[in-house]
Amino acid sequence: MRPGEIVLERASRSFSIRADRGRTLKELVLRRDHHGPAPVRALDDVSLHVQPGETVGIVGRNGAGKSSTLRVLAGIIPLQGGRAECGGQVVSLLELGAGFGRDFSGRENILLNGALHGLTRAQTEARMEAIIAFSELGDFIDVPVKTYSSGMFVRLGFAIAAHLDADVLLIDEVLAVGDEAFQRKCEAQIARQIEAGTTLVLVSHDASLIERTCARVVVLDDGRVVFDGPTTAGMPFYHRLMGTEEVAV
Amino acid sequence: MRYRFLFEQMVRRELRQKYKGSLLGVAWYVVNPLVLMGAYYLMFGVVFRVVQYEDYPLFLMAGLVVWLFFSQSLLSAAPSLLDQGALVRKARFPRETIPAAVVTVQLVTFLVVLALLGIVMVAVRGTLAPALLAVPALLVALYAFVLGLALVVAVLHAYFRDVAPILSAALLPWFFVSPIFFQVDSITHDEWARRLLTWANPVAPFITAIRQPLYLGTLPGAGTLAYVAVAATVALVAGRALFARMQAELAVVV
């Protein structure tokens, strides 16, 4: 695998839907875990090959398997069939403040996130000032993050993700929370990283964001790839699928 | 050791969450065994007088701190993966750092209490003997033993939510059959009962082995030492193997 390369080969993954996700011993003992709704196929035979430096937008309805695809690529969820591989340092921004300790200050959370991505203390501290500057949090950086607004969370989260030397950057719908100025800053930063060879996979319902940042679009429906090609052809396909075709002016 | 820094950060995170908003903070960990020690001393040293050892409170305390480290570690490790669910679901990292951090936080407080106890022991009982040098090695073995079991209960509890309640129910009778407020020799003359109490309970040899140098200034027997070494190795190896096997689906089940 080259750094930045992504391979999904006939990837399949289903989830059983249930209120409590853990099983109880009763089920284990009685061997009765086949009741309840049938498992949902989140990824059904998905194949995808992304070259280093490509920008891929993943679109589709709610529940089409977009987020599952990202979590598989991030290595958080294992596949039940097929193969998934990402080359190099994979950095994911899947949820606002996912790896944050609420009682820690922004600065301490930068250390924690660096650690989660396998950096050493020295490597993380070397990036500290750049991350703080990018986040524009100012004095709030030394305040526990539980006092942050969601916009501040995304600033810090993206600032960290942007400074982890990603070869593959996986972003799930979180950028929309930031204000317009910060969104533009994020997009500019993403563009810089792409020029440097980073691969971007972006899940979003924001059609214009996809059009601005992604050259390639993958449309998922019911866990299957129904379109994979250039954005110019992909977005019209997506709109037709969603029944939201824009009326020609 | 690419994840040493991560481990350090997880321990800090655990510490912060634990002592959040408590006035006495770490001191609670000293208060808790002291109160228990007082209660058991009253119970077994004054009221029932089952056993009569010299400096009974110190004897009691030595066993009690080991037991508390063991039981508190397992009780807090069991739900640890669920407590850190947000992290497990959304980030990729070696998940064993979560229960390991929990146990390590318990270890720190245990060592503080043990050090205080050790000073009092040596002063009161005059046990400043070469046998004390064995204590650090015994503590390493105890840590490995508890860590191995903590990995097991943590990953099992993520899949089967009955594990933590079963554990907390089991720990109470387990406490009473462990040689904490008695020595096995002084409560029964039946050979089989003695053997059972001494060897069938994997915590018992650890309690005996750590207490003896402190309380008597002598080394525990070779059998006990061998048991401790084997139990620590088996628990850690088996715990890590089970965790490695079961951790893949954690992001889905927690």
Coordinates of C-alpha atoms in Angstrom, one line a residue:
Chain A
M1 CA 0.0 0.0 0.0
R2 CA 1.3 3.4 -0.9
P3 CA 0.5 6.2 1.7
G4 CA -2.8 7.7 0.9
E5 CA -4.1 4.8 -1.1
I6 CA -7.4 3.3 -0.1
V7 CA -8.7 -0.2 -1.1
L8 CA -12.1 -1.6 -0.4
E9 CA -12.6 -4.9 -1.9
R10 CA -16.1 -6.6 -1.9
A11 CA -16.5 -5.2 1.6
S12 CA -19.6 -6.4 3.5
R13 CA -20.8 -5.5 7.0
S14 CA -24.1 -5.9 8.7
F15 CA -25.4 -4.7 12.0
S16 CA -28.0 -6.2 14.2
I17 CA -30.4 -3.6 15.3
R18 CA -31.4 -3.6 18.9
A19 CA -32.0 -1.2 21.7
D20 CA -29.2 -2.5 24.0
R21 CA -26.2 -3.3 22.0
G22 CA -24.6 -5.7 24.5
R23 CA -25.8 -9.3 24.7
T24 CA -26.8 -10.8 28.0
L25 CA -25.7 -14.1 29.3
K26 CA -29.2 -15.4 29.1
E27 CA -29.1 -15.3 25.4
L28 CA -25.8 -16.9 25.3
V29 CA -26.9 -19.7 27.6
L30 CA -30.3 -20.2 25.9
R31 CA -28.8 -19.7 22.4
R32 CA -31.7 -17.4 21.6
D33 CA -30.2 -14.5 19.8
H34 CA -32.0 -14.9 16.5
H35 CA -35.2 -13.1 17.6
G36 CA -35.7 -9.4 16.9
P37 CA -35.3 -7.6 13.6
A38 CA -33.0 -9.0 11.0
P39 CA -29.6 -7.5 10.7
V40 CA -29.2 -4.5 8.4
R41 CA -26.6 -4.6 5.7
A42 CA -24.7 -1.4 6.0
L43 CA -22.1 -2.3 3.4
D44 CA -23.0 -4.8 0.7
D45 CA -20.2 -5.9 -1.5
V46 CA -18.6 -2.4 -1.8
S47 CA -15.5 -2.1 -3.9
L48 CA -13.6 1.1 -4.1
H49 CA -10.1 2.0 -5.1
V50 CA -8.8 5.5 -4.3
Q51 CA -5.4 6.8 -5.4
P52 CA -3.2 9.0 -3.3
G53 CA -4.3 12.6 -3.6
E54 CA -7.8 11.9 -4.8
T55 CA -10.7 13.8 -3.3
V56 CA -13.8 11.6 -2.9
G57 CA -17.2 12.7 -1.7
I58 CA -19.6 10.0 -0.4
V59 CA -23.2 10.9 -0.7
G60 CA -26.5 9.0 -0.2
R61 CA -29.6 8.9 1.9
N62 CA -29.6 8.6 5.6
G63 CA -28.7 5.0 6.4
A64 CA -27.1 4.3 3.0
G65 CA -23.8 3.2 4.7
K66 CA -21.8 6.4 4.4
S67 CA -20.7 6.6 8.0
S68 CA -20.2 2.9 8.2
T69 CA -17.8 3.1 5.2
L70 CA -15.8 5.8 7.0
R71 CA -15.6 3.8 10.2
V72 CA -14.5 0.8 8.3
L73 CA -11.8 2.8 6.5
A74 CA -10.8 4.3 9.9
G75 CA -10.2 0.8 11.1
I76 CA -12.8 1.2 13.9
I77 CA -15.2 -1.5 12.7
P78 CA -14.0 -4.8 11.2
L79 CA -15.5 -6.2 8.0
Q80 CA -17.4 -9.4 7.9
G81 CA -16.4 -10.0 4.3
G82 CA -13.9 -8.6 1.9
R83 CA -10.9 -6.4 2.6
A84 CA -10.3 -2.8 3.6
E85 CA -7.0 -1.1 3.7
C86 CA -5.7 2.5 4.0
G87 CA -2.1 3.3 3.5
G88 CA -0.2 5.6 5.8
Q89 CA -1.4 7.8 8.7
V90 CA -5.2 7.8 8.7
V91 CA -6.8 10.7 10.5
S92 CA -10.6 10.7 11.0
L93 CA -12.9 13.4 12.2
L94 CA -16.1 11.4 12.7
E95 CA -17.9 13.2 15.5
L96 CA -17.6 16.4 17.3
G97 CA -15.3 16.0 20.3
A98 CA -15.2 12.2 20.0
G99 CA -11.8 11.8 21.6
F100 CA -12.2 14.7 24.0
G101 CA -12.2 14.5 27.8
R102 CA -14.8 17.0 28.9
D103 CA -13.0 18.1 32.0
F104 CA -9.7 18.7 30.2
S105 CA -8.7 22.0 28.7
G106 CA -8.3 22.4 24.9
R107 CA -4.5 22.2 25.3
E108 CA -4.7 18.9 27.3
N109 CA -7.1 17.5 24.7
I110 CA -4.6 18.3 21.9
L111 CA -2.1 16.1 23.8
L112 CA -4.7 13.3 24.2
N113 CA -5.7 13.4 20.5
G114 CA -2.1 13.4 19.5
A115 CA -1.6 10.3 21.6
L116 CA -4.7 8.6 20.2
H117 CA -3.1 9.0 16.7
G118 CA 0.1 7.4 17.8
L119 CA 2.2 10.6 18.2
T120 CA 4.8 11.0 20.9
R121 CA 4.6 13.8 23.4
A122 CA 7.4 15.7 21.7
Q123 CA 5.7 15.4 18.3
T124 CA 2.4 16.6 19.7
E125 CA 4.0 19.5 21.6
A126 CA 5.8 20.5 18.4
R127 CA 2.4 21.0 16.7
M128 CA 0.7 22.6 19.7
E129 CA 1.2 26.3 18.8
A130 CA 0.2 25.7 15.2
I131 CA -3.0 23.9 16.3
I132 CA -3.9 26.6 18.8
A133 CA -3.3 29.3 16.2
F134 CA -5.4 27.5 13.6
S135 CA -8.3 26.9 16.0
E136 CA -8.5 30.6 16.8
L137 CA -9.7 29.7 20.3
G138 CA -7.4 32.2 22.0
D139 CA -7.7 32.1 25.8
F140 CA -10.4 29.4 25.6
I141 CA -7.6 26.9 24.9
D142 CA -6.9 26.7 28.6
V143 CA -10.6 26.2 29.6
P144 CA -12.2 22.8 30.0
V145 CA -13.8 21.8 26.7
K146 CA -17.2 21.2 28.4
T147 CA -17.7 24.9 28.3
Y148 CA -17.2 25.0 24.5
S149 CA -19.9 25.7 22.0
S150 CA -20.3 23.2 19.1
G151 CA -18.5 25.6 16.8
M152 CA -15.6 25.7 19.2
F153 CA -15.5 22.0 19.3
V154 CA -15.2 21.7 15.5
R155 CA -12.5 24.4 15.4
L156 CA -10.4 22.4 17.8
G157 CA -11.2 19.1 16.3
F158 CA -10.4 20.2 12.8
A159 CA -7.3 22.1 13.9
I160 CA -6.0 18.9 15.4
A161 CA -6.9 16.7 12.5
A162 CA -5.2 19.2 10.1
H163 CA -1.9 19.0 11.9
L164 CA -1.5 15.2 12.3
D165 CA 0.2 14.7 8.9
A166 CA -2.6 12.7 7.5
D167 CA -2.1 10.6 4.4
V168 CA -5.8 9.8 4.5
L169 CA -8.2 12.3 5.9
L170 CA -11.7 11.0 6.7
I171 CA -14.3 13.6 7.5
D172 CA -17.9 12.9 8.4
E173 CA -20.3 15.9 8.2
V174 CA -18.8 17.8 11.0
L175 CA -17.6 20.9 9.2
A176 CA -21.1 22.3 8.8
V177 CA -21.1 23.3 12.4
G178 CA -18.4 25.9 12.0
D179 CA -19.2 29.5 10.9
E180 CA -18.7 30.4 7.3
A181 CA -15.3 32.0 7.8
F182 CA -14.0 29.0 9.6
Q183 CA -15.5 26.7 7.0
R184 CA -13.6 28.5 4.2
K185 CA -10.5 28.3 6.3
C186 CA -11.0 24.5 6.6
E187 CA -11.6 24.2 2.9
A188 CA -8.4 26.1 2.1
Q189 CA -6.4 23.9 4.6
I190 CA -7.9 20.8 3.0
A191 CA -6.9 22.1 -0.4
R192 CA -3.3 22.7 0.8
Q193 CA -3.1 19.1 2.2
I194 CA -4.5 17.6 -1.0
E195 CA -1.8 19.4 -3.0
A196 CA 0.7 17.9 -0.7
G197 CA -0.7 14.4 -1.6
T198 CA -3.3 13.8 1.1
T199 CA -6.3 11.7 0.2
L200 CA -9.7 13.1 1.3
V201 CA -12.8 11.1 1.9
L202 CA -15.7 13.4 2.8
V203 CA -19.2 12.4 3.8
S204 CA -21.7 15.2 3.6
H205 CA -25.2 16.2 2.7
D206 CA -24.0 19.6 1.6
A207 CA -24.0 19.3 -2.1
S208 CA -22.1 22.5 -2.7
L209 CA -19.4 21.5 -0.2
I210 CA -18.9 18.3 -2.1
E211 CA -18.9 20.1 -5.4
R212 CA -16.2 22.5 -4.2
T213 CA -13.9 20.0 -2.6
C214 CA -14.3 16.7 -4.3
A215 CA -13.3 15.7 -7.8
R216 CA -14.9 12.2 -7.5
V217 CA -18.3 11.2 -6.0
V218 CA -19.4 7.8 -4.8
V219 CA -23.2 7.5 -4.3
L220 CA -24.3 4.8 -1.9
D221 CA -27.7 3.4 -1.7
D222 CA -28.7 0.6 0.7
G223 CA -25.1 -0.3 1.3
R224 CA -24.2 -0.6 -2.4
V225 CA -22.3 1.7 -4.7
V226 CA -24.7 2.9 -7.3
F227 CA -22.5 5.6 -8.8
D228 CA -18.7 6.1 -8.8
G229 CA -17.3 8.8 -11.1
P230 CA -16.5 12.4 -11.5
T231 CA -18.4 14.9 -9.4
T232 CA -19.8 16.7 -12.5
A233 CA -21.8 13.6 -13.4
G234 CA -22.2 12.2 -9.9
M235 CA -24.1 15.1 -8.3
P236 CA -26.9 15.1 -11.0
F237 CA -27.2 11.4 -10.5
Y238 CA -27.4 11.9 -6.7
H239 CA -30.1 14.6 -7.1
R240 CA -32.1 12.3 -9.4
L241 CA -31.8 9.5 -6.8
M242 CA -33.0 11.7 -4.1
G243 CA -35.8 13.2 -6.2
T244 CA -34.3 16.7 -5.6
E245 CA -33.3 17.4 -9.1
E246 CA -32.8 21.1 -9.6
V247 CA -35.2 22.7 -12.0
A248 CA -33.2 24.0 -15.0
V249 CA -33.4 27.8 -15.1
Chain B
M1 CA 6.2 1.3 22.7
R2 CA 4.5 3.6 20.2
Y3 CA 1.5 4.0 22.5
R4 CA 3.4 4.9 25.8
F5 CA 2.3 8.5 25.5
L6 CA -1.3 7.4 24.9
F7 CA -1.2 5.3 28.0
E8 CA 0.1 8.2 30.0
Q9 CA -2.7 10.4 28.7
M10 CA -5.3 7.8 29.4
V11 CA -4.1 7.5 33.0
R12 CA -4.4 11.3 33.4
R13 CA -7.9 11.2 31.9
E14 CA -8.9 8.5 34.3
L15 CA -7.4 10.3 37.3
R16 CA -9.2 13.5 36.3
Q17 CA -12.6 11.8 35.9
K18 CA -12.2 10.0 39.2
Y19 CA -11.3 12.9 41.5
K20 CA -13.5 15.4 39.7
G21 CA -15.2 17.7 42.2
S22 CA -14.1 15.7 45.3
L23 CA -12.7 17.8 48.1
L24 CA -10.5 15.2 49.6
G25 CA -9.5 13.7 46.2
V26 CA -6.8 11.0 46.6
A27 CA -7.3 11.1 50.4
W28 CA -10.5 9.1 50.0
Y29 CA -8.4 6.1 49.0
V30 CA -6.6 6.3 52.4
V31 CA -9.8 7.0 54.3
N32 CA -11.7 4.1 52.8
P33 CA -9.4 1.2 53.9
L34 CA -8.8 2.9 57.3
V35 CA -12.6 2.9 57.9
L36 CA -12.9 -0.7 56.8
M37 CA -9.9 -1.7 58.9
G38 CA -11.5 -0.1 61.9
A39 CA -14.8 -1.9 61.3
Y40 CA -13.1 -5.3 60.9
Y41 CA -10.9 -4.8 63.8
L42 CA -14.0 -4.1 65.9
M43 CA -15.7 -7.1 64.5
F44 CA -13.1 -9.8 64.6
G45 CA -10.5 -8.3 67.0
V46 CA -12.8 -7.1 69.8
V47 CA -16.3 -8.5 69.5
F48 CA -15.8 -12.1 68.2
R49 CA -12.1 -12.6 69.0
V50 CA -11.9 -15.3 66.4
V51 CA -8.2 -14.8 66.0
Q52 CA -5.7 -13.1 68.2
Y53 CA -2.6 -11.9 66.5
E54 CA -0.2 -9.3 67.7
D55 CA -0.9 -5.8 66.3
Y56 CA -4.0 -7.1 64.7
P57 CA -4.9 -3.9 63.0
L58 CA -1.7 -4.0 61.1
F59 CA -2.2 -7.6 60.1
L60 CA -5.6 -6.7 59.0
M61 CA -4.6 -3.7 57.1
A62 CA -1.8 -5.5 55.1
G63 CA -4.3 -8.0 53.7
L64 CA -7.0 -5.4 53.2
V65 CA -5.0 -3.1 51.0
V66 CA -4.1 -5.9 48.7
W67 CA -7.7 -7.0 48.5
L68 CA -9.0 -3.5 47.9
F69 CA -6.5 -3.0 45.1
F70 CA -7.7 -6.3 43.6
S71 CA -11.4 -5.8 44.0
Q72 CA -11.5 -2.1 43.2
S73 CA -9.5 -2.6 40.0
L74 CA -11.8 -5.3 38.7
L75 CA -15.0 -3.4 39.7
S76 CA -13.8 -0.3 37.9
A77 CA -12.3 -2.1 35.0
A78 CA -15.5 -4.0 34.2
P79 CA -17.5 -1.0 32.9
S80 CA -14.5 1.0 31.7
L81 CA -14.9 0.2 28.0
L82 CA -18.6 1.3 28.2
D83 CA -17.7 4.4 30.1
Q84 CA -15.3 5.4 27.3
G85 CA -17.8 4.5 24.7
A86 CA -17.5 7.7 22.8
L87 CA -13.8 7.1 22.3
V88 CA -14.2 3.4 21.5
R89 CA -16.8 4.1 18.8
K90 CA -15.1 6.9 17.1
A91 CA -11.4 6.5 17.3
R92 CA -8.9 3.8 16.5
F93 CA -6.3 3.0 19.1
P94 CA -5.3 0.0 21.2
R95 CA -8.4 -0.4 23.4
E96 CA -6.5 -2.3 26.2
T97 CA -5.1 1.1 27.2
I98 CA -8.5 1.8 28.8
P99 CA -8.7 -1.0 31.4
A100 CA -5.0 -0.8 31.8
A101 CA -5.3 2.9 32.7
V102 CA -8.0 2.1 35.2
V103 CA -5.9 -0.5 36.9
T104 CA -2.9 1.8 37.0
V105 CA -4.8 4.5 38.7
Q106 CA -5.8 2.0 41.3
L107 CA -2.2 0.9 41.6
V108 CA -1.0 4.4 42.3
T109 CA -3.4 4.9 45.2
F110 CA -2.7 1.3 46.5
L111 CA 1.1 2.0 46.5
V112 CA 0.5 5.3 48.4
V113 CA -1.5 3.4 51.1
L114 CA 0.9 0.5 51.1
A115 CA 3.9 2.8 51.6
L116 CA 2.3 4.5 54.5
L117 CA 1.4 1.1 56.0
G118 CA 5.0 -0.1 55.4
I119 CA 6.5 2.7 57.4
V120 CA 4.1 2.1 60.3
M121 CA 4.8 -1.7 60.0
V122 CA 8.5 -1.3 60.2
A123 CA 8.3 1.2 63.0
V124 CA 5.9 -0.8 65.1
R125 CA 6.9 -4.4 64.3
G126 CA 10.6 -3.8 63.6
T127 CA 10.4 -5.7 60.4
L128 CA 13.2 -3.9 58.6
A129 CA 14.6 -7.1 57.2
P130 CA 16.1 -8.1 53.8
A131 CA 12.7 -9.9 53.1
L132 CA 11.3 -6.4 52.4
L133 CA 13.4 -6.3 49.2
A134 CA 11.0 -9.0 47.8
V135 CA 8.0 -6.7 48.1
P136 CA 8.6 -4.8 44.8
A137 CA 8.8 -8.0 42.8
L138 CA 5.6 -9.3 44.5
L139 CA 3.9 -6.0 43.6
V140 CA 4.9 -6.4 40.0
A141 CA 3.4 -9.9 40.0
L142 CA 0.2 -8.6 41.7
Y143 CA -0.1 -5.8 39.1
A144 CA 0.3 -8.3 36.2
F145 CA -2.3 -10.6 37.8
V146 CA -4.9 -7.9 38.3
L147 CA -4.2 -6.4 34.9
G148 CA -4.8 -9.7 33.2
L149 CA -8.1 -10.3 35.0
A150 CA -9.1 -6.6 34.4
L151 CA -8.7 -7.1 30.6
V152 CA -10.9 -10.2 30.9
V153 CA -13.8 -8.6 32.8
A154 CA -13.6 -5.4 30.8
V155 CA -14.0 -7.1 27.4
L156 CA -16.5 -9.6 28.7
H157 CA -18.6 -7.0 30.2
A158 CA -18.7 -5.0 26.9
Y159 CA -20.4 -8.1 25.3
F160 CA -22.3 -9.5 28.2
R161 CA -23.7 -6.9 30.6
D162 CA -24.2 -9.5 33.4
V163 CA -20.5 -9.6 34.1
A164 CA -20.2 -6.5 36.3
P165 CA -23.2 -7.5 38.5
I166 CA -21.9 -11.1 38.8
L167 CA -18.5 -9.8 39.7
S168 CA -19.8 -7.5 42.4
A169 CA -21.9 -10.2 43.8
A170 CA -19.0 -12.7 43.8
L171 CA -16.5 -10.3 45.5
L172 CA -18.3 -10.2 48.8
P173 CA -18.2 -14.0 49.7
W174 CA -14.8 -14.0 48.0
F175 CA -13.6 -11.4 50.5
F176 CA -14.7 -13.6 53.4
V177 CA -12.9 -16.7 52.3
S178 CA -9.7 -14.8 51.6
P179 CA -7.1 -14.8 54.3
I180 CA -7.5 -11.1 55.1
F181 CA -8.7 -11.0 58.7
F182 CA -7.4 -14.5 59.6
Q183 CA -4.6 -16.8 58.7
V184 CA -5.8 -20.1 57.2
D185 CA -3.9 -22.1 59.8
S186 CA -5.7 -20.6 62.7
I187 CA -9.3 -21.1 61.6
T188 CA -9.4 -24.7 60.7
H189 CA -7.5 -27.9 61.5
D190 CA -9.0 -29.8 58.6
E191 CA -6.2 -30.4 56.1
W192 CA -8.4 -30.3 53.0
A193 CA -10.2 -27.1 54.1
R194 CA -6.7 -25.5 54.6
R195 CA -5.5 -26.5 51.2
L196 CA -8.7 -25.3 49.6
L197 CA -8.5 -21.9 51.3
T198 CA -4.8 -21.5 50.6
W199 CA -4.6 -22.7 47.0
A200 CA -8.1 -22.7 45.3
N201 CA -8.4 -18.9 45.8
P202 CA -5.9 -17.2 43.4
V203 CA -5.9 -14.0 45.5
A204 CA -4.9 -15.8 48.7
P205 CA -1.3 -16.4 47.8
F206 CA -0.8 -12.8 46.8
I207 CA -2.2 -11.6 50.1
T208 CA -0.1 -14.0 52.1
A209 CA 3.0 -13.3 50.1
I210 CA 2.8 -9.5 50.3
R211 CA 1.8 -9.5 54.0
Q212 CA 4.5 -11.8 55.3
P213 CA 7.6 -9.6 54.7
L214 CA 5.8 -6.6 56.0
Y215 CA 4.2 -8.2 59.1
L216 CA 6.7 -10.8 60.0
G217 CA 9.8 -9.7 58.2
T218 CA 10.3 -13.1 56.6
L219 CA 10.0 -14.4 53.0
P220 CA 6.9 -16.4 52.0
G221 CA 7.4 -20.1 51.3
A222 CA 8.7 -21.3 47.9
G223 CA 5.3 -22.7 47.1
T224 CA 3.5 -19.4 47.5
L225 CA 6.2 -17.6 45.5
A226 CA 5.9 -20.0 42.7
Y227 CA 2.1 -19.8 42.7
V228 CA 2.3 -16.0 42.6
A229 CA 4.6 -16.1 39.6
V230 CA 2.6 -18.6 37.7
A231 CA -0.8 -17.0 38.5
A232 CA 0.5 -13.6 37.4
T233 CA 1.9 -15.0 34.1
V234 CA -1.2 -17.0 33.3
A235 CA -3.6 -14.2 34.1
L236 CA -1.7 -11.7 32.0
V237 CA -1.1 -13.9 29.0
A238 CA -4.6 -15.3 29.0
G239 CA -6.2 -11.9 29.6
R240 CA -4.3 -10.3 26.7
A241 CA -5.1 -13.2 24.4
L242 CA -8.8 -13.0 25.2
F243 CA -8.9 -9.3 24.8
A244 CA -7.1 -9.4 21.5
R245 CA -9.6 -12.0 20.2
M246 CA -12.7 -10.1 21.4
Q247 CA -11.7 -6.5 20.9
A248 CA -12.5 -6.2 17.1
E249 CA -16.2 -5.7 17.5
L250 CA -16.0 -3.4 20.5
A251 CA -17.0 -0.3 18.5
V252 CA -20.2 -2.1 17.6
V253 CA -21.2 -3.5 21.0
V254 CA -20.3 -0.7 23.4

